[in-house]
Each structure stands twice: as C-alpha cells, then as structure tokens.
mmCIF file of C-alpha atoms in Angstrom:
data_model
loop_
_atom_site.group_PDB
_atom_site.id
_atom_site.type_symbol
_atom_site.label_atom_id
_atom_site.label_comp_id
_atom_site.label_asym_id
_atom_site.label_seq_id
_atom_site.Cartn_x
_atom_site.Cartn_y
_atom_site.Cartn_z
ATOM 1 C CA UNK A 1 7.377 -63.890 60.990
ATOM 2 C CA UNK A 2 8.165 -60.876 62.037
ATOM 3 C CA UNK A 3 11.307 -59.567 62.137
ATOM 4 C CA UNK A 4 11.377 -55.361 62.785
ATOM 5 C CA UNK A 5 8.941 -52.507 62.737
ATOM 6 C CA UNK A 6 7.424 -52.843 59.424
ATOM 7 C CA UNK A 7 6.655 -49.046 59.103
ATOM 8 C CA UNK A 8 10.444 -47.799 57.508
ATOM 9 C CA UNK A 9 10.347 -46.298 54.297
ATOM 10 C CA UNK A 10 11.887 -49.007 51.273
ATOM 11 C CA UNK A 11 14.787 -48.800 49.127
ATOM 12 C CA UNK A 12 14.582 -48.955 46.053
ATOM 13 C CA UNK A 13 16.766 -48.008 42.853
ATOM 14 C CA UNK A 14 16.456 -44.856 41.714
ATOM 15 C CA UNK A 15 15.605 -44.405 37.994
ATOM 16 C CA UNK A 16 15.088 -40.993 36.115
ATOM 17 C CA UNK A 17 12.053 -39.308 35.459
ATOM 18 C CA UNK A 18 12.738 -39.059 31.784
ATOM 19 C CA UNK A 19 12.955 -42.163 31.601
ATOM 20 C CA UNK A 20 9.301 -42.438 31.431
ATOM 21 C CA UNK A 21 8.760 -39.980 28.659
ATOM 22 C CA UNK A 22 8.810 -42.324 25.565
ATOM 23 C CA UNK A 23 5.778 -44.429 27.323
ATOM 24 C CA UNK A 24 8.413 -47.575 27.744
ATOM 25 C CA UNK A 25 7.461 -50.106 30.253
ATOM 26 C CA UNK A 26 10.432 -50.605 32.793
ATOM 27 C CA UNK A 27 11.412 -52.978 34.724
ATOM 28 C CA UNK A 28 13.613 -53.120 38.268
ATOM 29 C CA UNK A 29 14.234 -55.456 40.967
ATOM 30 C CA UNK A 30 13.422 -53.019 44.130
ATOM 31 C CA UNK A 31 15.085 -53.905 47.409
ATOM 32 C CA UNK A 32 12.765 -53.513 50.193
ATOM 33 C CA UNK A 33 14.170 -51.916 53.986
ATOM 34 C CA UNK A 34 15.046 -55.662 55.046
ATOM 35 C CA UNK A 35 16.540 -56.643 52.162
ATOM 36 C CA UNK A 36 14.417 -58.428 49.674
ATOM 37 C CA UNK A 37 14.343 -58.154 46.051
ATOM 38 C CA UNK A 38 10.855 -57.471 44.449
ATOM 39 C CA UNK A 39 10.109 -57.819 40.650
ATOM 40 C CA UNK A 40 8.099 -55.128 39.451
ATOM 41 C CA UNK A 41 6.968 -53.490 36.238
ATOM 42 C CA UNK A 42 6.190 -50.193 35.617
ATOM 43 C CA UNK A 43 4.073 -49.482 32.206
ATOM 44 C CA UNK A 44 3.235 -45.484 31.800
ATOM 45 C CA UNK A 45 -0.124 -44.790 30.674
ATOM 46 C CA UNK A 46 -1.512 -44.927 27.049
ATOM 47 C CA UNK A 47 0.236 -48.197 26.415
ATOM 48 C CA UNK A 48 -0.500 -51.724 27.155
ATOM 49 C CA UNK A 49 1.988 -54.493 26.260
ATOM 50 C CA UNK A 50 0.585 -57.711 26.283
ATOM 51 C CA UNK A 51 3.978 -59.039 27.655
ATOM 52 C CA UNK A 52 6.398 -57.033 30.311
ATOM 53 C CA UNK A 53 9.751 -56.239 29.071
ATOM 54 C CA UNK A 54 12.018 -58.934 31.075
ATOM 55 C CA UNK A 55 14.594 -58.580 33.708
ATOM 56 C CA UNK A 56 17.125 -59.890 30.624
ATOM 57 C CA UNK A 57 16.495 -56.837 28.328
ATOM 58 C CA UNK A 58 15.069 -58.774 25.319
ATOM 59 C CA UNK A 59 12.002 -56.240 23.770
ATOM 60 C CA UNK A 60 8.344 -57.317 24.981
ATOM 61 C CA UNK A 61 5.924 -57.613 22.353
ATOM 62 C CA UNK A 62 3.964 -54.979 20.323
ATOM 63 C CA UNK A 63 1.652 -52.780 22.125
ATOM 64 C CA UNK A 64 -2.035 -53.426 21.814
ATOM 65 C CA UNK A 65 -4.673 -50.934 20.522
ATOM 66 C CA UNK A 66 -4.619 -47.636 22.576
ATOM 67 C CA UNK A 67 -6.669 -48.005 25.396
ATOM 68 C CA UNK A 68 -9.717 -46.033 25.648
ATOM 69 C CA UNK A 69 -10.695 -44.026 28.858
ATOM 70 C CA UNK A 70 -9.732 -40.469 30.647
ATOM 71 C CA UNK A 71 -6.106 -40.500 30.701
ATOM 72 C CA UNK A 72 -4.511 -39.283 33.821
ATOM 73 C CA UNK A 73 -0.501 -38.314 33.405
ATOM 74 C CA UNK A 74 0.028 -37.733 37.526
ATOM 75 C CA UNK A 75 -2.111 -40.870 38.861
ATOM 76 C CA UNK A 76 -0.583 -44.284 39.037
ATOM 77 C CA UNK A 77 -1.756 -47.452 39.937
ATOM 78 C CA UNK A 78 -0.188 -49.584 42.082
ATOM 79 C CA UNK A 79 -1.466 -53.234 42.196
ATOM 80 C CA UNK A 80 -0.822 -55.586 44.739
ATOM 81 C CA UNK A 81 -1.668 -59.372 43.877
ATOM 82 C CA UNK A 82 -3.519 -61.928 45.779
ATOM 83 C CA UNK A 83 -1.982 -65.051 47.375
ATOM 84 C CA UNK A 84 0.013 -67.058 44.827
ATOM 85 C CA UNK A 85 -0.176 -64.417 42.029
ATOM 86 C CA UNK A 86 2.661 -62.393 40.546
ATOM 87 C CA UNK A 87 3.564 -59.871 37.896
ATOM 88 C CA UNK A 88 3.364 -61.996 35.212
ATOM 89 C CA UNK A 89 0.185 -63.896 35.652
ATOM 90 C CA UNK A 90 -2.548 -63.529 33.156
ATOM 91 C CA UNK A 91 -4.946 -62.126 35.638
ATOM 92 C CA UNK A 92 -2.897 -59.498 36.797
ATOM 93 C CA UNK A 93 -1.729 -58.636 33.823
ATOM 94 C CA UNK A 94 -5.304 -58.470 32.768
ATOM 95 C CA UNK A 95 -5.750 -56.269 35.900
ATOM 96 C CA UNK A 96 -3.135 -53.790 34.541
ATOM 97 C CA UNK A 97 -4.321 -53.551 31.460
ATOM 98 C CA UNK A 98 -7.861 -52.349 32.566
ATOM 99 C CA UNK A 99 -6.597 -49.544 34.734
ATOM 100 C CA UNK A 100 -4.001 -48.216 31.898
ATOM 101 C CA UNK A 101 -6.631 -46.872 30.490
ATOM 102 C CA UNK A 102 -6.760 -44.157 33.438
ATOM 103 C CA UNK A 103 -3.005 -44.003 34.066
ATOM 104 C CA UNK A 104 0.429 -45.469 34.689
ATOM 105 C CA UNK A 105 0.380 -48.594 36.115
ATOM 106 C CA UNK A 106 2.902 -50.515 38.444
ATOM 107 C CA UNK A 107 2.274 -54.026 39.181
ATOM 108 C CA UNK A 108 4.920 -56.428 41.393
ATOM 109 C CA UNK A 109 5.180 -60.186 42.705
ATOM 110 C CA UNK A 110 5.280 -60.415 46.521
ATOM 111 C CA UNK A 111 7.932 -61.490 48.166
ATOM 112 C CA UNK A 112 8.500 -65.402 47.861
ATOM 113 C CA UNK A 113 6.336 -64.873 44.559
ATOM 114 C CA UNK A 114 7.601 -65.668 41.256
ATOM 115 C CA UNK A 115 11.222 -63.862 40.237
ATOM 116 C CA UNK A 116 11.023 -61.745 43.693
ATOM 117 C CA UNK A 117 13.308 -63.357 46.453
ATOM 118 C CA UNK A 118 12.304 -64.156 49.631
ATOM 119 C CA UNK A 119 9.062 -66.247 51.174
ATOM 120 C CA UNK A 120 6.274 -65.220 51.665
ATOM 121 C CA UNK A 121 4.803 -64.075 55.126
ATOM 122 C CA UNK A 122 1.131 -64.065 54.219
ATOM 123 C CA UNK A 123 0.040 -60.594 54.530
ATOM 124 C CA UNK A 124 2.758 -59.606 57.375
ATOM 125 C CA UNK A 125 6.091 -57.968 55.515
ATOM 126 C CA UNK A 126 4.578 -57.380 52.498
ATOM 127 C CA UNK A 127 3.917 -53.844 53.548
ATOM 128 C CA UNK A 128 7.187 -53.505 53.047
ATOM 129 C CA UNK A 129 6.943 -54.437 48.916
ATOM 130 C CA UNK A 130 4.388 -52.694 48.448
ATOM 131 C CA UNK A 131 6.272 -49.384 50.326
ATOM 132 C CA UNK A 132 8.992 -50.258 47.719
ATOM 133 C CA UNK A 133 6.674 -50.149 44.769
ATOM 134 C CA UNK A 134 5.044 -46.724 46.008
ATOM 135 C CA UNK A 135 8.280 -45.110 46.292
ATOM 136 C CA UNK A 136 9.587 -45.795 42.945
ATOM 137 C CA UNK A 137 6.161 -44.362 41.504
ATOM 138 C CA UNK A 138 7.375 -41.629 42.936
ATOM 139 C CA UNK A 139 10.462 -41.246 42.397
ATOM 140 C CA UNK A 140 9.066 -41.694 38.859
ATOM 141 C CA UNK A 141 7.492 -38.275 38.971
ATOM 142 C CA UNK A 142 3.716 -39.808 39.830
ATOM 143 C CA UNK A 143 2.363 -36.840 42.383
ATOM 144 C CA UNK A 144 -1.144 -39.484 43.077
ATOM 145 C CA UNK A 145 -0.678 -43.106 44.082
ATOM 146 C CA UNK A 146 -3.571 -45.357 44.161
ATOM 147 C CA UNK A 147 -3.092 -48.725 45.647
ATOM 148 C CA UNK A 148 -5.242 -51.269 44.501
ATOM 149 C CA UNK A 149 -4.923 -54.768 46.154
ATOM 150 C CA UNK A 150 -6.458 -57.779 45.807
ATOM 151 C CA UNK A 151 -7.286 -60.773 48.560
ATOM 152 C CA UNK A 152 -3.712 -60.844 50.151
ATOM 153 C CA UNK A 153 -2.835 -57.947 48.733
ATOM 154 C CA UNK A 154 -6.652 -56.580 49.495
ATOM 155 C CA UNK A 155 -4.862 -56.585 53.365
ATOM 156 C CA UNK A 156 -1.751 -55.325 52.525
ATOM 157 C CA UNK A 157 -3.249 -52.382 50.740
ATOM 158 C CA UNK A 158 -4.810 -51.449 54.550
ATOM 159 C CA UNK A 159 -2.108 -52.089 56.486
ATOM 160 C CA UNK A 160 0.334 -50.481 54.066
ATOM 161 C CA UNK A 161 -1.766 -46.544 54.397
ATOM 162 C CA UNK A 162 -2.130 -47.241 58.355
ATOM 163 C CA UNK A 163 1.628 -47.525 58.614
ATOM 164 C CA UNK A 164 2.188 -45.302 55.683
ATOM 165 C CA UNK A 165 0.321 -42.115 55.922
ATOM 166 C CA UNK A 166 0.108 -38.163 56.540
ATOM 167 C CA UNK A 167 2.992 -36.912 58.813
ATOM 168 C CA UNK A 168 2.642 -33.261 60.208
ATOM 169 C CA UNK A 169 0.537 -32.038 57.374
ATOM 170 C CA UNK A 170 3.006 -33.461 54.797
ATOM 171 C CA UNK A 171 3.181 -37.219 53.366
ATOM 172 C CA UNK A 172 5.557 -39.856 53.630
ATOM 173 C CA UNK A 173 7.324 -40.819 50.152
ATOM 174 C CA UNK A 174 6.191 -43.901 50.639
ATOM 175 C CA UNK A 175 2.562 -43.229 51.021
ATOM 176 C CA UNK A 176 -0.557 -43.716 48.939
ATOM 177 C CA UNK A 177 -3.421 -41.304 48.469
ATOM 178 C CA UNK A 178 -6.451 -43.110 47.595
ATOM 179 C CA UNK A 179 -6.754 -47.012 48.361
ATOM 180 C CA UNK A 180 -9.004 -50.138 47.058
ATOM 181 C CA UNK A 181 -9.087 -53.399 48.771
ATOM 182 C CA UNK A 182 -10.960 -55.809 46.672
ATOM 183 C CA UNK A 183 -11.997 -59.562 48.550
ATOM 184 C CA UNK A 184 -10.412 -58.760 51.434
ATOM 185 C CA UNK A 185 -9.941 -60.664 55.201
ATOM 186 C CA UNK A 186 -11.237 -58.300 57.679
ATOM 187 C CA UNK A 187 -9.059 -60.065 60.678
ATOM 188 C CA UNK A 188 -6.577 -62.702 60.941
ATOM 189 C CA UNK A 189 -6.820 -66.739 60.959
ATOM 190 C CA UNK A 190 -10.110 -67.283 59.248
ATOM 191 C CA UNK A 191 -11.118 -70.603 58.707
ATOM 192 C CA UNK A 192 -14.535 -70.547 58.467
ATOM 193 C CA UNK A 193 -14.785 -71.484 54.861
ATOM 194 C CA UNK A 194 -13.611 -75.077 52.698
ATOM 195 C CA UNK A 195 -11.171 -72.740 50.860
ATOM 196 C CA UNK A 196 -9.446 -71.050 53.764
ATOM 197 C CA UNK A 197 -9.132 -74.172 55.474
ATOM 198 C CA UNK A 198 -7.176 -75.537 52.489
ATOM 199 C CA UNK A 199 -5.761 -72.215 52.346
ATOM 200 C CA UNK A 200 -4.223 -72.334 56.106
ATOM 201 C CA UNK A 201 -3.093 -76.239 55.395
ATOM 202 C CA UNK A 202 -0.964 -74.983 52.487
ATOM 203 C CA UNK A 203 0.941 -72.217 55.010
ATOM 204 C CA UNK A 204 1.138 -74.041 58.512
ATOM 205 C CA UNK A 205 1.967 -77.862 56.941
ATOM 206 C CA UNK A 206 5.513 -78.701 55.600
ATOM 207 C CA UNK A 207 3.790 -80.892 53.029
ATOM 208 C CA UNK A 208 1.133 -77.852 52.117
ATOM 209 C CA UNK A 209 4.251 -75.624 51.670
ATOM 210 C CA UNK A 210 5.725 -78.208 49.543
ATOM 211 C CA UNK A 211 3.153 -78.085 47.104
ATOM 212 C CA UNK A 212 2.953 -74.271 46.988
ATOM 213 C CA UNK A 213 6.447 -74.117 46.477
ATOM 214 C CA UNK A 214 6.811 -76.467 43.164
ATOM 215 C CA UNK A 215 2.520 -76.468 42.200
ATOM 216 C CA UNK A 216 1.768 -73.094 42.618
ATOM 217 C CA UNK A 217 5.429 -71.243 42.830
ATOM 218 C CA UNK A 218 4.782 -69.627 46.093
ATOM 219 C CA UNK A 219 7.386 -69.626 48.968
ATOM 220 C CA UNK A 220 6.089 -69.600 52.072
ATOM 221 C CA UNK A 221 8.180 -68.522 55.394
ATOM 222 C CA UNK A 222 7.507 -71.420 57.988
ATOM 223 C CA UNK A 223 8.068 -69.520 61.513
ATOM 224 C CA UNK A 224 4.923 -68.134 62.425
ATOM 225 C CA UNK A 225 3.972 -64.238 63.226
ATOM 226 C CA UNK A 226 5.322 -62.690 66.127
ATOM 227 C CA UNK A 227 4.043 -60.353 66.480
ATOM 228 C CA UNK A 228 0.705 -60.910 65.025
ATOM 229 C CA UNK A 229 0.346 -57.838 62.405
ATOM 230 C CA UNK A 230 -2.159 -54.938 62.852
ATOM 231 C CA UNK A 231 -5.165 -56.951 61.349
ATOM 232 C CA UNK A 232 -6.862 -55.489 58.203
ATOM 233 C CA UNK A 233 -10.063 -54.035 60.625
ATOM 234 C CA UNK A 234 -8.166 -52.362 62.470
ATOM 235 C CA UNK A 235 -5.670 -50.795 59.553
ATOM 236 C CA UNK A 236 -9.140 -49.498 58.173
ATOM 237 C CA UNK A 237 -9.692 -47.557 60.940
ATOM 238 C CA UNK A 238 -6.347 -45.895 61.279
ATOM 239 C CA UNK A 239 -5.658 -44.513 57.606
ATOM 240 C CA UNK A 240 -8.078 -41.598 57.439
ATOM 241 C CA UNK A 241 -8.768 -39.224 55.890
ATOM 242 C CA UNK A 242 -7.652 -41.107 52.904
ATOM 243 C CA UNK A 243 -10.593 -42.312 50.430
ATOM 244 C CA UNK A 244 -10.824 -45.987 50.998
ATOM 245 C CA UNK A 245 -12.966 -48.427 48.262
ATOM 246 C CA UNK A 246 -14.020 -51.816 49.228
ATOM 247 C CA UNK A 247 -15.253 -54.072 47.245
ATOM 248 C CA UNK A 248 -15.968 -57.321 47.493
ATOM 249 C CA UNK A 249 -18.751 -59.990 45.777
ATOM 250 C CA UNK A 250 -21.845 -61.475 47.311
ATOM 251 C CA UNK A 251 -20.515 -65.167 46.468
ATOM 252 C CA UNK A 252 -16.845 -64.900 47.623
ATOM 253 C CA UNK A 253 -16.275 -68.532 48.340
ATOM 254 C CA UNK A 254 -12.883 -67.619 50.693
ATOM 255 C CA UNK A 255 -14.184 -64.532 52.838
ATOM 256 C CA UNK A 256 -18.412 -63.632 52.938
ATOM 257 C CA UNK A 257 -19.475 -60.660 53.263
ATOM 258 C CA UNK A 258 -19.239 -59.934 57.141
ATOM 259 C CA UNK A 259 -15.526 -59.106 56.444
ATOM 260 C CA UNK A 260 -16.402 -56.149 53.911
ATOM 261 C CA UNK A 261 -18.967 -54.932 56.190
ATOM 262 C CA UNK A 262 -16.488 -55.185 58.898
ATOM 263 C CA UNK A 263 -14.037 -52.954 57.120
ATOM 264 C CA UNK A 264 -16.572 -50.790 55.881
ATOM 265 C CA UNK A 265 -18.154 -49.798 59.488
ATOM 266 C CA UNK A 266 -14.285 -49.507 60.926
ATOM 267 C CA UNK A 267 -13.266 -46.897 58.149
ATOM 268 C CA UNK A 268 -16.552 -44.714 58.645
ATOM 269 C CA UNK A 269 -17.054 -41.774 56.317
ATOM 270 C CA UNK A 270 -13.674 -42.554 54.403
ATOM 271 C CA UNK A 271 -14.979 -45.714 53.645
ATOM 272 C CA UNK A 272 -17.588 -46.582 50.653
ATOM 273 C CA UNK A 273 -18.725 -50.711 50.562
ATOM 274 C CA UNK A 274 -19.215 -51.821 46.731
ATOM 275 C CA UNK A 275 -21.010 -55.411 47.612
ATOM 276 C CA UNK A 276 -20.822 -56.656 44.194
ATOM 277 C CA UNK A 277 -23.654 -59.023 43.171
ATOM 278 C CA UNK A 278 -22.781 -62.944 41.829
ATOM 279 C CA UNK A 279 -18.939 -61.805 42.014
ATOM 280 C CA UNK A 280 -16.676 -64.567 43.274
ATOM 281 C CA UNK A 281 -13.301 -63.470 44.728
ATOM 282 C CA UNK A 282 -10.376 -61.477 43.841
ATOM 283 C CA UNK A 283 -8.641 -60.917 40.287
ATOM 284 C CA UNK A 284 -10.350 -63.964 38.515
ATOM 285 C CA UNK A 285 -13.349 -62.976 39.443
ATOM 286 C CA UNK A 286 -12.976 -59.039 38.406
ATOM 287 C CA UNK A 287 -14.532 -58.110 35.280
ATOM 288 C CA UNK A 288 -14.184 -55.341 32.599
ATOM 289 C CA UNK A 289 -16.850 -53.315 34.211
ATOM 290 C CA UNK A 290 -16.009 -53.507 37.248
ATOM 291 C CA UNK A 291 -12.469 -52.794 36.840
ATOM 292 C CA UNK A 292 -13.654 -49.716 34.518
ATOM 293 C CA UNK A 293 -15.500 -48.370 37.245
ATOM 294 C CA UNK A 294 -12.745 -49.227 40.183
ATOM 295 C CA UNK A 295 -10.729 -46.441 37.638
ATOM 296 C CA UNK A 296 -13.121 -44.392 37.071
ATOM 297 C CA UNK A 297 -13.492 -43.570 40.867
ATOM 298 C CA UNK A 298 -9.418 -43.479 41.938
ATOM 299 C CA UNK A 299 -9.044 -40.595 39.382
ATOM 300 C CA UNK A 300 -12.369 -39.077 40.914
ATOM 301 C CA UNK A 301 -11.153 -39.429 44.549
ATOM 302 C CA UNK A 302 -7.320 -38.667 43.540
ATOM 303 C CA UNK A 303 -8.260 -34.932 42.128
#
C-alpha cells in the first residue's frame, strides 16, 4: 500500500491563532503530504458540543455543562480512532468529550473513513493523517501535543512519534510530546483471535471490502503493503525519550495481552503498561474513569 516515505511533514490549511480565542469548535478538511483530504474537528478546551460544527457552516448545537477537571490552555489532545470509526461517531465523540476537560481537543476520521477521502491502508499511511492533525494543533498555537490512539489508531499513534520525533535537539512541527496507545497490535498480521480473523476477511476479500464499504462506511485500499510498515513493537522502541502510556484490558477479545507486554518491554523506561482489569477493547470499551485518569497523566507527563 505503500506508496513513498511516510515520514514528510503534512499540509494542512493554515488557520489563525485567534481564531481559537472565543472557545469555537472549528472545522477543516486537512490535506495530508500525498494528497488526501482528512475531516477533522478541533474543539478548544472548556467547551464540549454535543455535535461538531459541519463542513456546511450550519451552527452545532448548544454546549453542554462546563466540564469539570484541571484545565490546561497549551496541551491538546489529539485522538486517533480505531478501525471503522470516525469523527463523528458516538464513541469518539464520547472520547473527546472526556479529555476536554484537561484541554483542547482535536479528533479526525482516517483516511477512507467517513467524510475524509481516500481508503484506508490499515495502519500504513495513516501516519500521515495523523501528522496533518498534529500540525494544525500547532499551527493553532498548542506548544504540547498528546496523541491518544485507539486499536488502529493505538498503532498509528507509535509509528507516527518513531517517524515523527526530536531532530538535533529541536522538534519537528509535526511531532507529538507525550503518546497513549490504548488496545493496541504489537506486530503485524495477527490472526490469532475469532475477531481478527473476521477482521483480516473484511480487508484482504473483495466481498469483505464490500461490506465495509456500504455496512460499516470504511474504504479499504485493496493492493497490499509494500513495504510492510515499521510494526507497532518496533515504533515503541524508537520514539524515546518521549513518555509513552499503554493501556490495554485483560479481556480484549481482538489482541490479549502479550501485545501490551510486548510494547511495554520494547519502550523500556519511557514506557508505563496500564493492564486494565475486565476491560474489553478500544473506545467502546473505555470508561469515564479510565479516560479521567488517561488525562490526568498526559497533563502530568506534558509539564
């Protein structure tokens, strides 16, 4: 699937720092460095809409109750979705709402995901969204970036601060400071579970692809990887000294809890393993407290 060194820094349109000031959620279509468009939302801290304003301009709805929490103004979140998710899905809205209570937030749907263009290459160029993403938080005037991803995005996260990181003594644009991978892979092609199998049918079948494409709104690219990416175990290993969280639950029915450990002993002191007891996988299965505490230490760790 791959197509070029997927390392370069992302366009993206550039949009004011004022523009932030009145605590309006924006949104943009960013164009990644090969071209593809990427819906994301960007919601400043201290407010939560329940809906996103639209690419169309009409108002979202009301703002909920003020969030509670320790407000940070220079720390944003940037949260990158699990397979078949996207911006506007209740769970990751959900998601977003949970970590506005400790600053900006800036959520996005994949490529081949919902209104974003493109197909989706599993894991592979997504680096390159989530580069996007991280370089309009900055150009947005956010001096701390905290990716937080989640199953798919759980790898991307990793891959994305290997490739993006620390470059003599200073830091890439595109770059993230602290990272959490939540129910991630550890390496590439896992089958060893019923839903991974069902998983791998949906991306390597024309029929499976099908399905994902009207069922579940997904586009999937059908050429296969070549090269094979730098797998998530290894990416763990290469982004120090960046603080990396993982987090994953002791009844993840996709990846068990090798893959954590995996990650865990590959990032070495930068790394700290949360094995989370009767959690299930990804978004769905992240709740209120957990989430609260995933803030709680990115503003710790971000300084």
């Amino acid at each position: 699937m791959s197509t070029g060194p997927a390392g370069h820094v992302t366009r993206s349109f550039a949009v004011p720092n004022s523009e932030t000031a009145d605590r309006t959620p924006l949104r943009r279509f960013l164009t990644t460095d090969d071209g593809v468009t990427i819906d994301a939302v960007y919601e400043p801290g201290g407010v939560v809409y329940d809906t996103p304003t639209p690419p169309s301009g009409h108002p979202a709805r009301p703002p909920s109750s003020p969030p509670s929490g320790h407000l940070s103004d220079h720390l944003v979140f940037v949260v990158a979705h699990g397979f078949t998710g996207d911006v506007d899905r209740p769970h990751v809205r959900r998601v977003a709402e949970a970590f506005a209570r400790y600053g900006a937030v800036l959520t996005f749907s994949f490529r081949g995901h919902g209104a974003s263009g493109g197909r989706s290459t599993v894991g592979d160029r997504e680096v390159l969204d989530l580069a996007a993403a991280v370089r309009w938080a900055r150009e947005l005037g956010h001096t701390r970036v905290a990716t937080v991803g989640f199953s798919m995005g759980g790898s991307v996260v990793l891959r994305h601060a290997a490739l993006y990181g620390p470059k003599r003594g200073g830091r890439t644009e595109a770059a993230s400071d602290v990272v959490v991978s939540v129910s991630a892979p550890a390496r590439w092609y896992y089958r060893g579970t019923a839903p991974m199998r069902r998983v791998h049918w949906l991306i390597t079948r024309p029929e499976g692809r099908l399905i994902s494409r009207y069922g579940l709104r997904t586009r999937i690219h059908h050429r296969h990887w070549d090269p094979v990416p730098l797998s998530p175990v290894e990416a763990a290993a290469r982004m120090a000294p960046r603080p990396l969280l993982i987090v994953h639950g002791d009844r993840d029915g996709y990846f068990p809890v090798d893959h954590p450990r995996m990650l865990a002993g590959a990032a070495g002191d930068a790394g700290e393993l949360w094995l989370e007891p009767g959690m299930g996988h990804a978004e769905h299965a992240a709740g209120e407290e957990l989430l609260r505490r995933i803030g709680d230490w990115a503003v710790a760790k971000a300084g």
